[in-house]
Each structure stands twice: as C-alpha cells, then as structure tokens.
C-alpha cells in the first residue's frame, strides 16, 4: 500500500530531473525586468521612501533628520532629555562616531544586559522595507542592537538603496554576522496581542544624516 501511494505521488509530480541550464534561463528571465516583480516604493526618491517607511505603522520607528554627522550628538542629547533618560550611552566603536563631541554624555564601550540606550551607525538602509543593515566586525558589537531598551541608529542618506537585492549587489564579502533591523522588537505570541520589546529593544529611533561630511 505504501509503495502504491508513493508511486501515485511520483506519477503526479512527473519527471523530477532538473536541467541546470533551464533553471538558469528561468532565473535570468525573472531578472530581466526587475520593475515587474518588485513592489513600487511609492516615492521616486529612495531616501524619502526610506524615511516614510521608517515611520509607517508597519515599522513603527521614530525619525530625526540632520544635515551632517556633527549634529548627531545634539540630537541624541535631545532624545535622552525628551524620554527622561540618564545621559549615558553605549556607543558603537566606529571611529566616525567616537570622534564626535559627546560632552555631557557618559559613553560605554558596549551595551550591558540592562542598557537603556545604545547608538550605532548602520551600513545601509533599505527603502522598500525601512530596514537597517548592520555588519558585525571589530567596530560593531552585535549585542548593541538587541540589548538596549532604546536602540538609536544613525544612517547616511548616501547608503540607502531601493531594495534588498541592491544592497546584496554591492555588499562584498559576507561578514560573520549581518543583521537586518526593521522596527523595534515585537511579538503577538502572547494571546494574540502585540507586545513591543519582547525579544529586543522596545524603541527604535532612526537618525537620517543627509551629508557624510562632519
């Protein structure tokens, strides 16, 4: 009986041998007109589309936009004051961030298990989903993105790409760990109710930097 059932399934599936050339041809055909298979961004400018997506209900983050990197500490100080948070910050060990004027803010090397706020500089932003891309490395501690209650993420406008595959095309050598962060942590596992901060930061604040120069 078992063989009869399996035989019927095999017959219904038809030939199972795959032709590598045919698969490659079909894949290439899908990529010939990417606009036909990609969802529209809604806005022509990827940076504007990214900003709109970040604050959309589906992502639920907050957003500041500044002109240069030099303005970043002021925005962070304002965020801390607005949320009645102590002037303490786990700061990514990125040289560009460490070189800024953080006077009045106590900096920590890495986020602890009870960290209130951490700030990092994203490698890229994805306009389609409002996602932030962080590579692991000697200047990027992965846990800084997951341990703090408030995750602050700076991203340069020049690093924003329309779609995820656009980032993949320029990503280069794969890091040991790559994180795509889209909004704050959330779950509906508990009685179907949406709960923020269940598995990571409860708040995500994105700081979009228009120019790369400090």
XYZ file of C-alpha atoms in Angstrom:
214
model
C 0.000 0.000 0.000
C 2.780 2.416 0.954
C 4.546 1.898 -2.363
C 1.288 2.342 -4.269
C 0.706 5.698 -2.575
C 4.277 6.870 -3.159
C 4.094 5.684 -6.756
C 0.931 7.715 -7.325
C 2.609 10.785 -5.862
C 5.663 10.337 -8.086
C 3.474 9.899 -11.143
C 1.517 13.041 -10.320
C 4.722 15.054 -9.880
C 6.072 13.994 -13.231
C 9.765 13.929 -14.156
C 11.945 15.150 -11.292
C 15.284 15.533 -13.051
C 16.307 19.182 -13.146
C 18.058 20.774 -16.092
C 20.566 23.315 -14.707
C 20.545 25.278 -17.955
C 16.749 25.537 -17.928
C 16.774 26.711 -14.289
C 19.403 29.351 -15.090
C 17.365 30.552 -18.059
C 14.211 30.880 -15.956
C 16.088 32.757 -13.237
C 17.612 35.138 -15.758
C 14.178 35.792 -17.262
C 12.851 36.837 -13.854
C 15.662 39.356 -13.516
C 15.300 40.866 -16.979
C 12.573 43.221 -15.823
C 13.012 43.731 -12.064
C 10.438 46.520 -12.007
C 7.804 43.955 -12.970
C 8.469 41.791 -9.909
C 9.357 44.439 -7.308
C 6.738 46.340 -5.319
C 6.645 50.065 -6.026
C 8.358 52.245 -3.427
C 5.606 54.853 -3.504
C 8.136 57.692 -3.736
C 10.663 58.186 -6.520
C 13.475 59.169 -4.161
C 14.774 56.143 -2.210
C 15.817 58.334 0.725
C 12.347 59.857 1.004
C 10.798 56.400 0.605
C 13.017 55.053 3.379
C 12.080 57.908 5.722
C 8.368 57.398 5.058
C 8.618 53.647 5.606
C 10.501 54.003 8.889
C 7.675 55.982 10.497
C 4.882 53.938 8.903
C 2.656 51.870 11.242
C 4.183 48.616 9.963
C 7.674 49.626 11.085
C 6.689 51.916 13.960
C 10.028 53.645 14.489
C 10.648 57.346 15.066
C 12.850 59.530 12.911
C 15.120 62.559 13.065
C 16.795 64.059 10.012
C 20.010 66.068 10.267
C 22.375 67.698 7.816
C 25.754 66.383 8.961
C 27.303 63.852 11.292
C 28.453 66.676 13.575
C 24.814 67.287 14.558
C 24.379 63.733 15.844
C 25.371 64.283 19.499
C 22.888 67.148 19.829
C 20.053 65.007 18.507
C 20.993 62.199 20.891
C 21.108 64.563 23.878
C 17.643 65.836 22.961
C 16.310 62.287 22.669
C 17.685 61.382 26.095
C 16.164 64.503 27.666
C 12.788 64.022 25.956
C 12.497 60.463 27.281
C 13.840 61.343 30.747
C 16.808 59.041 30.245
C 20.160 59.424 32.023
C 22.963 60.925 29.888
C 24.630 57.553 29.400
C 25.094 55.840 26.071
C 26.569 52.598 24.765
C 28.339 53.904 21.663
C 29.459 51.769 18.760
C 33.244 51.769 18.428
C 33.097 53.340 14.992
C 35.863 55.967 14.611
C 33.470 58.411 12.938
C 31.128 58.225 15.936
C 33.873 58.291 18.562
C 35.381 61.445 17.016
C 32.234 63.499 17.673
C 31.722 65.852 20.622
C 29.927 63.802 23.269
C 30.483 66.245 26.117
C 27.866 65.813 28.837
C 27.236 62.188 27.867
C 28.874 59.234 29.586
C 29.956 56.715 26.957
C 30.059 52.967 27.464
C 32.122 50.596 25.331
C 29.314 48.080 24.829
C 25.725 47.513 25.855
C 25.038 45.624 29.062
C 22.088 43.383 29.786
C 20.159 46.285 31.339
C 21.325 49.003 28.933
C 18.923 51.904 28.470
C 20.301 53.352 25.221
C 22.763 52.328 22.522
C 23.735 54.114 19.327
C 25.183 52.603 16.181
C 25.903 53.603 12.601
C 24.160 51.384 10.064
C 25.977 50.186 6.969
C 22.924 50.765 4.814
C 19.204 51.401 4.741
C 16.639 49.553 2.593
C 13.935 51.869 1.252
C 11.438 49.114 0.418
C 11.141 47.871 3.998
C 12.613 50.679 6.102
C 15.258 48.230 7.281
C 18.713 48.992 8.685
C 21.708 46.839 7.795
C 24.420 46.214 10.387
C 27.524 44.121 9.708
C 29.368 42.540 12.587
C 33.026 43.430 12.933
C 35.741 44.819 15.158
C 33.873 48.131 15.492
C 30.334 46.744 15.594
C 29.123 44.734 18.584
C 26.079 42.719 17.556
C 24.505 42.814 21.030
C 24.333 46.623 20.891
C 21.388 46.181 18.530
C 19.459 43.822 20.795
C 20.164 44.548 24.468
C 19.164 48.207 24.979
C 15.664 49.400 25.702
C 16.160 52.252 23.232
C 18.068 51.494 20.036
C 19.291 54.629 18.256
C 20.537 54.029 14.722
C 22.209 56.591 12.504
C 22.265 56.005 8.759
C 23.747 58.091 5.968
C 21.431 59.066 3.132
C 24.085 58.064 0.612
C 23.998 54.488 1.909
C 20.267 53.970 1.306
C 19.347 51.652 -1.564
C 15.898 50.972 -3.015
C 15.698 47.191 -2.488
C 17.444 44.475 -0.508
C 18.920 42.909 -3.638
C 20.517 46.264 -4.445
C 22.443 46.024 -1.188
C 23.350 42.408 -1.909
C 24.858 43.516 -5.231
C 27.300 45.889 -3.509
C 27.751 44.127 -0.167
C 31.059 42.477 -0.991
C 32.493 39.786 1.252
C 29.981 38.422 3.733
C 30.667 39.253 7.385
C 30.411 36.705 10.158
C 27.032 38.164 11.095
C 24.703 40.531 9.273
C 21.549 41.910 10.895
C 18.567 43.459 9.159
C 16.590 45.523 11.661
C 13.081 46.631 10.761
C 11.419 48.484 13.610
C 11.545 47.706 17.302
C 11.237 44.174 18.616
C 7.655 42.942 18.699
C 5.584 39.791 19.021
C 1.964 38.664 19.019
C 2.750 35.320 20.667
C 1.085 36.383 23.919
C -2.682 35.890 23.469
C -2.506 37.466 20.014
C -1.774 40.915 21.454
C 1.061 42.966 20.016
C 3.818 43.452 22.587
C 6.890 45.593 21.949
C 10.296 44.840 23.392
C 9.673 41.142 23.928
C 12.907 39.954 22.294
C 14.901 43.169 21.931
C 14.624 46.968 22.045
C 11.213 48.415 22.742
C 12.018 51.608 20.865
C 13.860 52.247 17.604
C 14.871 55.794 16.710
C 16.462 56.359 13.313
C 18.654 59.386 12.634
C 18.995 60.061 8.931
C 22.137 62.011 8.014
C 21.868 63.942 4.769
C 25.606 64.513 4.256
C 28.576 62.310 5.020
C 30.987 65.093 5.966
C 31.243 66.121 9.606
